[in-house]
Amino acid sequence: MIRNSGTKSALRVLTILQVIILTGCDSIQIGEPFTCRTDTKYFLTPGLSFTIDSVSDYRCPKDVICIWGGDVDLYFKIRQDLATIDTVLRMSGGPYLFGDYSFSIIEVNPLRNHDQEVEQDDYRIKMLIQKD
């Protein structure tokens, strides 16, 4: 089969664009738990994505006995088409509803010791997103 050079060039451009678009972005499976991290864009649909900007972890350290277990806040950015919503999702709350989707935080790791500080890049957040 013989292809003209225009078709080959177009295929190369499409391949390069696909690599550029997908770099630094992850797709997720709706209805399946998944693990995410800060500063990564996750796509639910081509026009709907979210990013966890940062984690505020004020849980009781695992090597301390506390009266209250604490909580975790996720500073969350949701983009739908041209609109952006900045919000906070609390681990003890939820599920959180955005349009036709519900977001639930299942767990946040690691749970630190009293003398540790966890870097933002080290957090792993297990979530479940379902379409209503």
mmCIF file of C-alpha atoms in Angstrom:
data_model
loop_
_atom_site.group_PDB
_atom_site.id
_atom_site.type_symbol
_atom_site.label_atom_id
_atom_site.label_comp_id
_atom_site.label_asym_id
_atom_site.label_seq_id
_atom_site.Cartn_x
_atom_site.Cartn_y
_atom_site.Cartn_z
ATOM 1 C CA MET A 1 0.000 0.000 0.000
ATOM 2 C CA ILE A 2 1.360 3.410 -0.952
ATOM 3 C CA ARG A 3 0.658 6.459 1.228
ATOM 4 C CA ASN A 4 1.282 9.979 0.153
ATOM 5 C CA SER A 5 3.627 12.189 2.155
ATOM 6 C CA GLY A 6 0.738 14.405 3.327
ATOM 7 C CA THR A 7 -0.885 11.490 5.153
ATOM 8 C CA LYS A 8 2.429 10.509 6.781
ATOM 9 C CA SER A 9 3.038 14.077 7.913
ATOM 10 C CA ALA A 10 -0.474 14.363 9.331
ATOM 11 C CA LEU A 11 -0.050 11.096 11.248
ATOM 12 C CA ARG A 12 3.267 12.296 12.703
ATOM 13 C CA VAL A 13 1.720 15.585 13.803
ATOM 14 C CA LEU A 14 -1.226 13.787 15.427
ATOM 15 C CA THR A 15 1.105 11.415 17.244
ATOM 16 C CA ILE A 16 3.230 14.286 18.551
ATOM 17 C CA LEU A 17 0.130 16.207 19.684
ATOM 18 C CA GLN A 18 -1.201 13.141 21.463
ATOM 19 C CA VAL A 19 2.076 12.715 23.363
ATOM 20 C CA ILE A 20 2.113 16.418 24.315
ATOM 21 C CA ILE A 21 -1.494 16.342 25.535
ATOM 22 C CA LEU A 22 -1.069 13.172 27.590
ATOM 23 C CA THR A 23 2.233 14.149 29.205
ATOM 24 C CA GLY A 24 1.576 15.019 32.838
ATOM 25 C CA CYS A 25 -2.095 14.048 32.578
ATOM 26 C CA ASP A 26 -3.718 10.830 33.659
ATOM 27 C CA SER A 27 -7.067 9.336 32.739
ATOM 28 C CA ILE A 28 -9.081 7.496 35.335
ATOM 29 C CA GLN A 29 -11.764 4.834 35.221
ATOM 30 C CA ILE A 30 -15.119 6.060 36.559
ATOM 31 C CA GLY A 31 -16.483 3.741 39.257
ATOM 32 C CA GLU A 32 -13.083 2.171 40.049
ATOM 33 C CA PRO A 33 -10.917 3.240 43.030
ATOM 34 C CA PHE A 34 -7.638 4.809 41.924
ATOM 35 C CA THR A 35 -4.619 6.421 43.519
ATOM 36 C CA CYS A 36 -3.674 9.975 42.650
ATOM 37 C CA ARG A 37 -1.141 12.557 43.763
ATOM 38 C CA THR A 38 -0.759 16.311 43.927
ATOM 39 C CA ASP A 39 0.000 18.488 40.903
ATOM 40 C CA THR A 40 -1.239 15.990 38.314
ATOM 41 C CA LYS A 41 -4.210 16.643 36.052
ATOM 42 C CA TYR A 42 -6.734 13.795 35.890
ATOM 43 C CA PHE A 43 -9.333 13.622 33.113
ATOM 44 C CA LEU A 44 -12.843 12.270 33.647
ATOM 45 C CA THR A 45 -13.942 13.295 30.162
ATOM 46 C CA PRO A 46 -12.195 15.385 27.475
ATOM 47 C CA GLY A 47 -13.836 18.540 28.924
ATOM 48 C CA LEU A 48 -13.779 17.655 32.646
ATOM 49 C CA SER A 49 -10.613 17.351 34.710
ATOM 50 C CA PHE A 50 -9.363 17.879 38.246
ATOM 51 C CA THR A 51 -6.109 18.547 40.048
ATOM 52 C CA ILE A 52 -5.204 18.218 43.723
ATOM 53 C CA ASP A 53 -3.178 21.365 44.346
ATOM 54 C CA SER A 54 -2.081 20.482 47.878
ATOM 55 C CA VAL A 55 -2.801 18.376 50.961
ATOM 56 C CA SER A 56 -3.278 19.720 54.479
ATOM 57 C CA ASP A 57 -2.798 16.774 56.838
ATOM 58 C CA TYR A 58 -3.675 17.326 60.476
ATOM 59 C CA ARG A 59 -4.291 13.701 61.445
ATOM 60 C CA CYS A 60 -2.951 12.322 64.682
ATOM 61 C CA PRO A 61 0.548 10.869 64.047
ATOM 62 C CA LYS A 62 0.603 7.088 64.112
ATOM 63 C CA ASP A 63 2.993 6.935 67.082
ATOM 64 C CA VAL A 64 0.903 9.249 69.310
ATOM 65 C CA ILE A 65 -2.325 8.664 71.244
ATOM 66 C CA CYS A 66 -4.773 11.487 70.509
ATOM 67 C CA ILE A 67 -8.259 12.396 71.697
ATOM 68 C CA TRP A 68 -9.247 13.303 68.140
ATOM 69 C CA GLY A 69 -8.031 11.454 65.037
ATOM 70 C CA GLY A 70 -7.724 14.608 62.932
ATOM 71 C CA ASP A 71 -8.513 14.995 59.264
ATOM 72 C CA VAL A 72 -7.093 15.716 55.819
ATOM 73 C CA ASP A 73 -8.077 18.528 53.473
ATOM 74 C CA LEU A 74 -7.450 18.296 49.745
ATOM 75 C CA TYR A 75 -7.216 21.632 47.954
ATOM 76 C CA PHE A 76 -8.932 20.674 44.756
ATOM 77 C CA LYS A 77 -9.384 22.338 41.371
ATOM 78 C CA ILE A 78 -12.080 21.125 38.969
ATOM 79 C CA ARG A 79 -12.156 22.301 35.356
ATOM 80 C CA GLN A 80 -15.171 21.845 33.140
ATOM 81 C CA ASP A 81 -14.779 23.321 29.683
ATOM 82 C CA LEU A 82 -13.829 26.963 30.428
ATOM 83 C CA ALA A 83 -15.049 27.071 34.057
ATOM 84 C CA THR A 84 -12.795 26.382 37.050
ATOM 85 C CA ILE A 85 -13.895 25.636 40.612
ATOM 86 C CA ASP A 86 -11.430 25.849 43.505
ATOM 87 C CA THR A 87 -12.655 23.973 46.562
ATOM 88 C CA VAL A 88 -11.594 21.891 49.564
ATOM 89 C CA LEU A 89 -12.517 18.227 49.980
ATOM 90 C CA ARG A 90 -12.292 16.896 53.531
ATOM 91 C CA MET A 91 -11.480 13.229 54.040
ATOM 92 C CA SER A 92 -14.145 12.891 56.760
ATOM 93 C CA GLY A 93 -16.806 14.472 54.534
ATOM 94 C CA GLY A 94 -18.347 13.499 51.284
ATOM 95 C CA PRO A 95 -19.110 12.163 48.926
ATOM 96 C CA TYR A 96 -18.817 15.525 47.202
ATOM 97 C CA LEU A 97 -21.080 16.172 44.230
ATOM 98 C CA PHE A 98 -19.957 18.095 41.147
ATOM 99 C CA GLY A 99 -22.453 17.971 38.309
ATOM 100 C CA ASP A 100 -23.157 14.324 37.528
ATOM 101 C CA TYR A 101 -20.120 13.050 39.493
ATOM 102 C CA SER A 102 -19.559 12.132 43.139
ATOM 103 C CA PHE A 103 -16.032 12.256 44.593
ATOM 104 C CA SER A 104 -15.133 10.150 47.649
ATOM 105 C CA ILE A 105 -11.781 10.100 49.435
ATOM 106 C CA ILE A 106 -11.019 6.548 50.544
ATOM 107 C CA GLU A 107 -7.596 7.015 52.146
ATOM 108 C CA VAL A 108 -4.586 9.309 52.250
ATOM 109 C CA ASN A 109 -1.063 7.963 52.722
ATOM 110 C CA PRO A 110 1.426 8.110 54.318
ATOM 111 C CA LEU A 111 0.330 8.536 57.906
ATOM 112 C CA ARG A 112 3.311 10.222 59.509
ATOM 113 C CA ASN A 113 5.108 9.763 62.829
ATOM 114 C CA HIS A 114 5.213 12.735 65.198
ATOM 115 C CA ASP A 115 8.775 13.648 64.161
ATOM 116 C CA GLN A 116 8.188 13.367 60.388
ATOM 117 C CA GLU A 117 7.147 15.884 57.815
ATOM 118 C CA VAL A 118 5.576 14.597 54.616
ATOM 119 C CA GLU A 119 6.368 16.393 51.368
ATOM 120 C CA GLN A 120 3.408 17.207 49.097
ATOM 121 C CA ASP A 121 4.828 14.966 46.352
ATOM 122 C CA ASP A 122 4.879 11.989 48.742
ATOM 123 C CA TYR A 123 1.129 11.927 49.395
ATOM 124 C CA ARG A 124 -0.960 9.270 47.653
ATOM 125 C CA ILE A 125 -4.707 9.751 47.718
ATOM 126 C CA LYS A 126 -7.047 6.846 47.024
ATOM 127 C CA MET A 127 -10.332 8.098 45.576
ATOM 128 C CA LEU A 128 -13.506 6.842 44.007
ATOM 129 C CA ILE A 129 -15.399 8.868 41.437
ATOM 130 C CA GLN A 130 -18.810 7.716 40.304
ATOM 131 C CA LYS A 131 -21.228 9.077 37.754
ATOM 132 C CA ASP A 132 -24.719 9.600 39.139
#
